Short mmCIF file of C-alpha atoms in Angstrom, two decimals:
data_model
loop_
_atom_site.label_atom_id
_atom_site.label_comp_id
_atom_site.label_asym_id
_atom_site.label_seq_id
_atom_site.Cartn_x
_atom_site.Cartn_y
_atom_site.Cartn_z
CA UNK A 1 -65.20 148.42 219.65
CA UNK A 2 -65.55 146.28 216.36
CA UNK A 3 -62.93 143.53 215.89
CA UNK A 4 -62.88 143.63 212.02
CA UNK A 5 -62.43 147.62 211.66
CA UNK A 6 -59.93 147.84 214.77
CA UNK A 7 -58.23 144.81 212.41
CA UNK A 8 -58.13 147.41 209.70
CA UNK A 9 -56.88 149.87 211.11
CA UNK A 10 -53.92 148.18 212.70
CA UNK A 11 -53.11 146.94 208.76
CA UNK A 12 -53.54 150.24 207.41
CA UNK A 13 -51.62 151.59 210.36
CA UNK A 14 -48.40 149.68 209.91
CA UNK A 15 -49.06 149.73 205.69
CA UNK A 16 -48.83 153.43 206.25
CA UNK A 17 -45.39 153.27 208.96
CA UNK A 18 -43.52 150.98 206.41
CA UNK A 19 -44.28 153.70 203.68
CA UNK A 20 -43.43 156.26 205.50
CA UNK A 21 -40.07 154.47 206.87
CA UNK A 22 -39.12 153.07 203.47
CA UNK A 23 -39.43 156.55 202.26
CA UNK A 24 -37.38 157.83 205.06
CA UNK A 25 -34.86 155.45 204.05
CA UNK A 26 -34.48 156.86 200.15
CA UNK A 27 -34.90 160.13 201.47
CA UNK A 28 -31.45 159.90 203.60
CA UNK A 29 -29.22 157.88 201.00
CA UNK A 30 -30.10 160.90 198.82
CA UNK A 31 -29.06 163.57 201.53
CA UNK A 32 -26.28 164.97 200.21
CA UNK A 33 -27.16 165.66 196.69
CA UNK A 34 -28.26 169.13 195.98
CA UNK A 35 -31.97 170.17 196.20
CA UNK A 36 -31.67 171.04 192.50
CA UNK A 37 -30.24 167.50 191.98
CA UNK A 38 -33.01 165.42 193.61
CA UNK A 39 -35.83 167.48 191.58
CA UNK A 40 -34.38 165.65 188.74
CA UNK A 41 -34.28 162.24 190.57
CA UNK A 42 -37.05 159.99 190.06
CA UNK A 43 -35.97 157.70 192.97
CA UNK A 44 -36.42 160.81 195.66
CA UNK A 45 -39.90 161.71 193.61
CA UNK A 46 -40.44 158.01 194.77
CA UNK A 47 -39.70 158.35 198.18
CA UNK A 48 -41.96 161.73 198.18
CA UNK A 49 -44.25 159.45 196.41
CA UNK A 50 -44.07 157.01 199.29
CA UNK A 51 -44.55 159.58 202.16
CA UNK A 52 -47.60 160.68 200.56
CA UNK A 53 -48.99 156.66 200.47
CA UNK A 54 -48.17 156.60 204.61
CA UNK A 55 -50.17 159.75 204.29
CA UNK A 56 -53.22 158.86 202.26
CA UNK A 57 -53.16 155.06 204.80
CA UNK A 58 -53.11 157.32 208.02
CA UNK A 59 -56.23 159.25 207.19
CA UNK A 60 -57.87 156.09 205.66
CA UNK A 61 -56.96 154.60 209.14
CA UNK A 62 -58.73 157.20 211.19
CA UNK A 63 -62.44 155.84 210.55
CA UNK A 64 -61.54 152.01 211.91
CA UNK A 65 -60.22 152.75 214.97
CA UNK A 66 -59.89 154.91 218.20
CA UNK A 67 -57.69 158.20 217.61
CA UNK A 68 -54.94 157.05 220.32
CA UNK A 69 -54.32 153.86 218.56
CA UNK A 70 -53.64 154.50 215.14
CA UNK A 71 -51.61 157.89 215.88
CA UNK A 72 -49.75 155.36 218.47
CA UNK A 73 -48.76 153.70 215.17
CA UNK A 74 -47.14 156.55 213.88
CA UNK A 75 -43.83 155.74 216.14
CA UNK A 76 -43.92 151.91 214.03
CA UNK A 77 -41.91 154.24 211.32
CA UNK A 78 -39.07 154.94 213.34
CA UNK A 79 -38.46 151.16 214.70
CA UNK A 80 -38.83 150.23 210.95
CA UNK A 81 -37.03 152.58 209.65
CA UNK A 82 -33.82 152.34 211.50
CA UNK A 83 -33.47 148.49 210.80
CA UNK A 84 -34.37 148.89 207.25
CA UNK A 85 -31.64 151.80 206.55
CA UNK A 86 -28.72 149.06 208.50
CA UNK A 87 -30.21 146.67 205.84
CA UNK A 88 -29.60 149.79 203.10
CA UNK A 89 -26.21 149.66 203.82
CA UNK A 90 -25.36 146.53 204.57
CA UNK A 91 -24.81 145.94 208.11
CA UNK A 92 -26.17 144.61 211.10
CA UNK A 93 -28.55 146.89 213.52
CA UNK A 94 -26.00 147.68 216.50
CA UNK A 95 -27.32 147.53 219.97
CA UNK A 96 -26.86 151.12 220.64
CA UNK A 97 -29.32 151.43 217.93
CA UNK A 98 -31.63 149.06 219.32
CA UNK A 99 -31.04 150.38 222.92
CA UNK A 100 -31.97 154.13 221.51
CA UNK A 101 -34.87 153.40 219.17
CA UNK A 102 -36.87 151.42 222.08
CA UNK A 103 -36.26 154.29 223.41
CA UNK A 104 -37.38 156.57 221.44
CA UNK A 105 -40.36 154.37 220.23
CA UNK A 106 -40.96 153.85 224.54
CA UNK A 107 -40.93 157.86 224.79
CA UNK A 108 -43.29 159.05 222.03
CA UNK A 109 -45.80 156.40 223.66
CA UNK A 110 -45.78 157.73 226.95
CA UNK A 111 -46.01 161.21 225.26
CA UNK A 112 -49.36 160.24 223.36
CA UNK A 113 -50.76 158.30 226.63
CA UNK A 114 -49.92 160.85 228.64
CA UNK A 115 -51.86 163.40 226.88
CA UNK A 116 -55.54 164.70 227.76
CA UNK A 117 -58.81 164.61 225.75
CA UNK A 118 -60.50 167.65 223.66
CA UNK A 119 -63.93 167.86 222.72
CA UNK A 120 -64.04 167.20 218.97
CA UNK A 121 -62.42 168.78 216.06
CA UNK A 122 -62.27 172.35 216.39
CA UNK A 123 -62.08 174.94 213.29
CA UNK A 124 -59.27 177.47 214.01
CA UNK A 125 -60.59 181.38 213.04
CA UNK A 126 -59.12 183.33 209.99
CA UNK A 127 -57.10 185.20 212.33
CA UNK A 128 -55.88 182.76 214.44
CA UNK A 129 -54.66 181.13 211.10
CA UNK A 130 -53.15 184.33 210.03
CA UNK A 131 -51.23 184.34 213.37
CA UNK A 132 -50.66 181.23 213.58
CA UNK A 133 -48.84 180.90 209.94
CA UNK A 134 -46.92 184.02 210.77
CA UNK A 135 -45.32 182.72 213.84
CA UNK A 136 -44.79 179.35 212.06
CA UNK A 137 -42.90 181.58 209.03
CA UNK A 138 -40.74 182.93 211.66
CA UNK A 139 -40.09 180.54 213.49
CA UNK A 140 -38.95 177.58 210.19
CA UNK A 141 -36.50 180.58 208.98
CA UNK A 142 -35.18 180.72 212.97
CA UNK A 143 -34.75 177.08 212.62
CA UNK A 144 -33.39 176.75 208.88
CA UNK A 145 -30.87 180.24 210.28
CA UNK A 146 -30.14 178.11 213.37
CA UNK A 147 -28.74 175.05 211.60
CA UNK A 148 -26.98 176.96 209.15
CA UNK A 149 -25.22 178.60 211.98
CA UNK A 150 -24.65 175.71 214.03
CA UNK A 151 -22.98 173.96 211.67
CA UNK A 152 -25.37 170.64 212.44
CA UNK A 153 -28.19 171.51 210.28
CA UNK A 154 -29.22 167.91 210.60
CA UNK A 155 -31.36 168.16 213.96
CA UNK A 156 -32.15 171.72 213.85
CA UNK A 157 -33.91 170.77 210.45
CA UNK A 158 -35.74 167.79 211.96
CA UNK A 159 -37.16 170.12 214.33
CA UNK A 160 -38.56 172.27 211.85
CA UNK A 161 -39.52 169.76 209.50
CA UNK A 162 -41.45 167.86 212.08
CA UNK A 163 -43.04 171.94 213.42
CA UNK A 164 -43.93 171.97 209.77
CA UNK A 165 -45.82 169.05 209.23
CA UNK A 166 -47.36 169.10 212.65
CA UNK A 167 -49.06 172.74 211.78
CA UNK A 168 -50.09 171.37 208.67
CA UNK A 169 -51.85 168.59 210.53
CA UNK A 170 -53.71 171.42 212.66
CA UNK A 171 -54.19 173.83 209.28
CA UNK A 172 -56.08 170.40 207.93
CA UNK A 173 -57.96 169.48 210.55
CA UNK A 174 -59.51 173.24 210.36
CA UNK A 175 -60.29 172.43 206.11
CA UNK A 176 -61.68 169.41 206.96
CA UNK A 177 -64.10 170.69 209.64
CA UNK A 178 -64.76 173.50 207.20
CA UNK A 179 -65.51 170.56 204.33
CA UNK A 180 -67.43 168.45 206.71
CA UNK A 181 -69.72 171.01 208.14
CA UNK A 182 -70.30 173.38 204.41
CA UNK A 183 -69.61 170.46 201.74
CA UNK A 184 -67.67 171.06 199.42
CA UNK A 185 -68.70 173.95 198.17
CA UNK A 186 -66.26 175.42 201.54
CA UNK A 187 -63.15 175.06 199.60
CA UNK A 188 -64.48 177.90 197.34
CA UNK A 189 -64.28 180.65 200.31
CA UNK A 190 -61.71 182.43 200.33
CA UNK A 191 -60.13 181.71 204.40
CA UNK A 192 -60.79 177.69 203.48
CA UNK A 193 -58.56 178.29 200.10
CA UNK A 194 -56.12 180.13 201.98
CA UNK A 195 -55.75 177.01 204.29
CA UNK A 196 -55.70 174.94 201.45
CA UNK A 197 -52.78 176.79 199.72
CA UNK A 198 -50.58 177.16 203.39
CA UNK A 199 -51.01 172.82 204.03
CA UNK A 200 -49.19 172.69 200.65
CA UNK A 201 -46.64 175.51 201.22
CA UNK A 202 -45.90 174.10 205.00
CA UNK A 203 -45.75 170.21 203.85
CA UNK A 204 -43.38 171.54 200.95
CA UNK A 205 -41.64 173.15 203.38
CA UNK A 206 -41.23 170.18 205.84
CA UNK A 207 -40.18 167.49 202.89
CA UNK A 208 -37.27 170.09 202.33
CA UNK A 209 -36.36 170.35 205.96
CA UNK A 210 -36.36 166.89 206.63
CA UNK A 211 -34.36 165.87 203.29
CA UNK A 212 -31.80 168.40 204.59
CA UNK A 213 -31.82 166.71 207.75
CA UNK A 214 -30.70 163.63 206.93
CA UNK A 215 -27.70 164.46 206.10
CA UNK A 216 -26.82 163.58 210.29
CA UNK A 217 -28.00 160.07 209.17
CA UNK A 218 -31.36 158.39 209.74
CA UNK A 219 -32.40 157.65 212.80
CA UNK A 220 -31.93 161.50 214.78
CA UNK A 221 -33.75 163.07 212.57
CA UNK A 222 -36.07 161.03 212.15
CA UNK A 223 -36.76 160.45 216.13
CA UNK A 224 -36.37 164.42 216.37
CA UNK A 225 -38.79 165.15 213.73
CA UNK A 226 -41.39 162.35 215.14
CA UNK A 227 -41.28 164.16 218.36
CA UNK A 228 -41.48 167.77 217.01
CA UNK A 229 -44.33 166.82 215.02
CA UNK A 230 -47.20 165.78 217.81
CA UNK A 231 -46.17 168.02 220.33
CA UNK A 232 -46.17 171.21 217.47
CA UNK A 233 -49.97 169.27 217.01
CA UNK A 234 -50.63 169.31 220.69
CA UNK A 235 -49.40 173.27 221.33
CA UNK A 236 -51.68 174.31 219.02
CA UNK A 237 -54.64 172.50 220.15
CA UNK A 238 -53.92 173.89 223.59
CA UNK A 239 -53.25 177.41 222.92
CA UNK A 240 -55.78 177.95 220.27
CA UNK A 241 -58.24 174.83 220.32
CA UNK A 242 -58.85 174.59 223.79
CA UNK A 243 -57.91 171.13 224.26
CA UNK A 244 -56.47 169.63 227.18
CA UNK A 245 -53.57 168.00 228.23
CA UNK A 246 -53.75 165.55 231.34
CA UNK A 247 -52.59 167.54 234.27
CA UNK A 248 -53.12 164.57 237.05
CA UNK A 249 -49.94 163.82 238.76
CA UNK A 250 -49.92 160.35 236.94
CA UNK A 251 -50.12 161.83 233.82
CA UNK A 252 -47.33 164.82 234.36
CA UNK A 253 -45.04 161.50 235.59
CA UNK A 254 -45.51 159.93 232.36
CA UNK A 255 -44.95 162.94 230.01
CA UNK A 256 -41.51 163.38 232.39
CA UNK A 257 -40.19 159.70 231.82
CA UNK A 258 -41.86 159.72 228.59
CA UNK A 259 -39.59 163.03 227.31
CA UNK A 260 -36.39 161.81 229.61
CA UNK A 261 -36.80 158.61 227.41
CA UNK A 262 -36.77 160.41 224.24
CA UNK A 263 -34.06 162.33 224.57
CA UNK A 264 -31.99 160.07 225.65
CA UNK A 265 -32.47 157.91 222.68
CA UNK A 266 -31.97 160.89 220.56
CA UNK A 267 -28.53 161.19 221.83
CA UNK A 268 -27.80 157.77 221.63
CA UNK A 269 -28.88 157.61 217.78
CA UNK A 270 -26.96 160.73 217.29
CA UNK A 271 -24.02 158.82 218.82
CA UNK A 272 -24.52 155.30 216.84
CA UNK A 273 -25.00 158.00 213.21
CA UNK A 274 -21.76 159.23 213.58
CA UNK A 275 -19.75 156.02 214.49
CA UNK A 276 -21.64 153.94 211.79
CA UNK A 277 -20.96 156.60 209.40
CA UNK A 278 -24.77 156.57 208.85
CA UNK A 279 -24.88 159.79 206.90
CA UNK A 280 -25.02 159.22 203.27
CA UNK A 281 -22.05 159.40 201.28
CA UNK A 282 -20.06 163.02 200.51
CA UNK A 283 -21.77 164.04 196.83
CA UNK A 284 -20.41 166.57 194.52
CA UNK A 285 -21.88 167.31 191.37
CA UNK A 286 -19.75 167.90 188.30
CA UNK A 287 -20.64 169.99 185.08
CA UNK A 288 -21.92 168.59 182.15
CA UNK A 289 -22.04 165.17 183.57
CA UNK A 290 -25.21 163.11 183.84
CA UNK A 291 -25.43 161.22 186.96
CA UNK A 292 -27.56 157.94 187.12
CA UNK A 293 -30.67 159.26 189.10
CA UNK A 294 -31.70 155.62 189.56
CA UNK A 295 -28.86 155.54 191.80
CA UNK A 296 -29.19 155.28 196.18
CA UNK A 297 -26.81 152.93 197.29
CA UNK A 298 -28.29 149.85 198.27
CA UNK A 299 -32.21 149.60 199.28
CA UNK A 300 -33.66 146.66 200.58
CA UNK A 301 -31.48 144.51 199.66
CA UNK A 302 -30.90 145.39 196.07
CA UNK A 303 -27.67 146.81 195.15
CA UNK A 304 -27.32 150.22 193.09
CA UNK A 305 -24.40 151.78 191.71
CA UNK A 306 -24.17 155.19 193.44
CA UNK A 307 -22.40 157.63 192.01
CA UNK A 308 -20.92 160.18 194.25
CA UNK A 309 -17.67 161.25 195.19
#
C-alpha cells in the first residue's frame, strides 16, 4: 500500500465528508421553505453546490486508496455534521447526541466491515436497468405516499433519498464500466445515455427527498439516509451483480450489532431533534414579499437574519 496516496485519500476523504456535512447543515436550516422557494435561494444552490464538491472528492478519492477505506469515510459526514448544525444554532452538542451519533457512526462501520467481496465492477444489462429503475420508481412514490401519510415525512424521506442516491451509485458504476471498457464514444449508445439521463433524474430525486427530510431536524435523517444509501448499493450488487456478502458466522455477528447499533442511535437522534427543537424554524411565505434568500439562521458561526415566521 503506498503511504503518500493512502495520505491522499484520507485528505480527500474527510475534504469530501465536511462538504457533504456542511451542506447537510444549509440544507436543514432551509427545510421548511417551499421547494419553489429554495429554487430561488442561492444559499440552498450553495449547499447543492457543496454536495456535489463531497461528490466530485469521493470519486477523486477512489484511485489513492483501498475501496473499504475511503467509503468508511463516508460516515465522517454524519459525526461532522451533527456538531456543526449545534454550532448553527448556537448551542452545545448534548450527550444524547454524542451517545447516538457514535452510534450511528459505530453501526455503519460494522455494516461496511461486515460486508463480503465481489469480483470487480460489473455492468448491469439494459433490462436489468429497465427493471431495476421501474421498481426504484415505485418504490420512491411508496416512500414519498408513505410519509405523506404518516404524517413524519422526515424519515420516510431519508429512506428514499438515501434508496435514491444509492441506485444512482449502482446506475454509475454500470456508465463508467461502459466508459472505461468503449471510451467515450459509449455515452453515444443509446442504453449508456439512458443511464446517463436516470443518474440525473434519481440524484434530482434524492436532493428533493432529503431536503424534505430535514424538516425532523438533522441528524435522523441524515443517519437514516447514510444507512439507506449503502445497503440500497449492496442489494443491488447482490441481486443483480453477483456480489457477495460475508456469510461466516463472524461476519453475520457484526452486521447484527452493527444494525442493532444503528438503530438505536437513530432513535436516540430522533429523540435529542425533537427536544432540541432541531427542526428548522416554522416558514410561511407571504405574497408579494421578497424574502432575503441570503438568509439560514446562523452557519458556522456567522449570524444571518432569517426571516420566517
Amino acid at each position: 500500500m503506498d503511504p503518500t496516496g493512502t495520505a491522499l485519500a484520507v485528505t480527500l476523504c474527510v475534504a469530501s465528508a465536511f462538504a457533504y456535512a456542511l451542506g447537510a447543515v444549509v440544507q436543514q436550516r432551509l427545510a421548511d421553505r417551499p421547494t419553489r422557494t429554495l429554487v430561488r435561494t442561492p444559499l440552498w444552490w450553495g449547499a447543492i453546490g457543496l454536495n456535489g464538491l463531497g461528490a466530485v472528492l469521493h470519486v477523486v478519492a477512489l484511485p489513492y486508496g483501498p475501496l473499504v477505506l475511503v467509503q468508511s469515510f463516508g460516515v465522517l459526514t454524519l459525526a461532522l455534521a451533527v456538531p456543526m448544525g449545534a454550532v448553527a444554532q448556537r448551542r452545545r452538542i448534548t450527550g444524547t447526541e454524542s451517545v447516538a451519533t457514535t452510534l450511528v457512526v459505530a453501526g455503519l462501520l460494522g455494516l461496511l466491515l461486515s460486508t463480503g467481496s465481489g469480483h470487480g465492477a460489473v455492468a448491469l444489462s439494459g433490462g436489468q436497468l429497465s427493471g431495476l429503475l421501474s421498481v426504484t420508481a415505485a418504490a420512491l412514490i411508496l416512500l414519498g405516499y408513505r410519509g405523506r401519510a404518516a404524517g413524519a415525512s422526515g424519515l420516510w424521506s431519508a429512506v428514499a433519498g438515501g434508496t435514491a442516491f444509492g441506485v444512482s451509485s449502482a446506475v454509475s458504476q454500470t456508465v463508467a464500466v461502459h466508459v472505461t471498457t468503449d471510451g467515450l464514444d459509449a455515452l453515444l449508445r443509446l442504453d449508456v445515455l439512458a443511464a446517463v439521463v436516470a443518474i440525473a433524474a434519481l440524484a434530482t430525486a434524492g436532493v428533493f427527498f432529503t431536503q424534505r427530510s430535514y424538516r425532523s431536524g438533522l441528524g435522523a435523517p441524515l443517519a437514516i439516509s447514510n444507512i439507506a444509501n449503502p445497503v440500497s448499493a449492496a442489494a443491488i450488487g447482490v441481486v443483480l451483480l453477483g456480489e457477495r456478502l460475508g456469510t461466516d458466522v463472524n461476519s453475520v455477528l457484526l452486521a447484527l450489532v452493527a444494525a442493532l447499533a444503528a438503530v438505536i442511535g437513530v432513535h436516540l437522534l430522533s429523540v435529542a431533534s425533537a427536544g432540541s427543537g432541531a427542526a428548522s424554524p416554522s416558514y410561511r411565505e407571504e405574497p408579494n414579499r421578497r424574502y432575503d434568500d441570503t438568509s439560514a439562521g446562523v452557519l458556522v458561526g456567522v449570524p444571518v437574519t432569517m426571516h420566517v415566521r
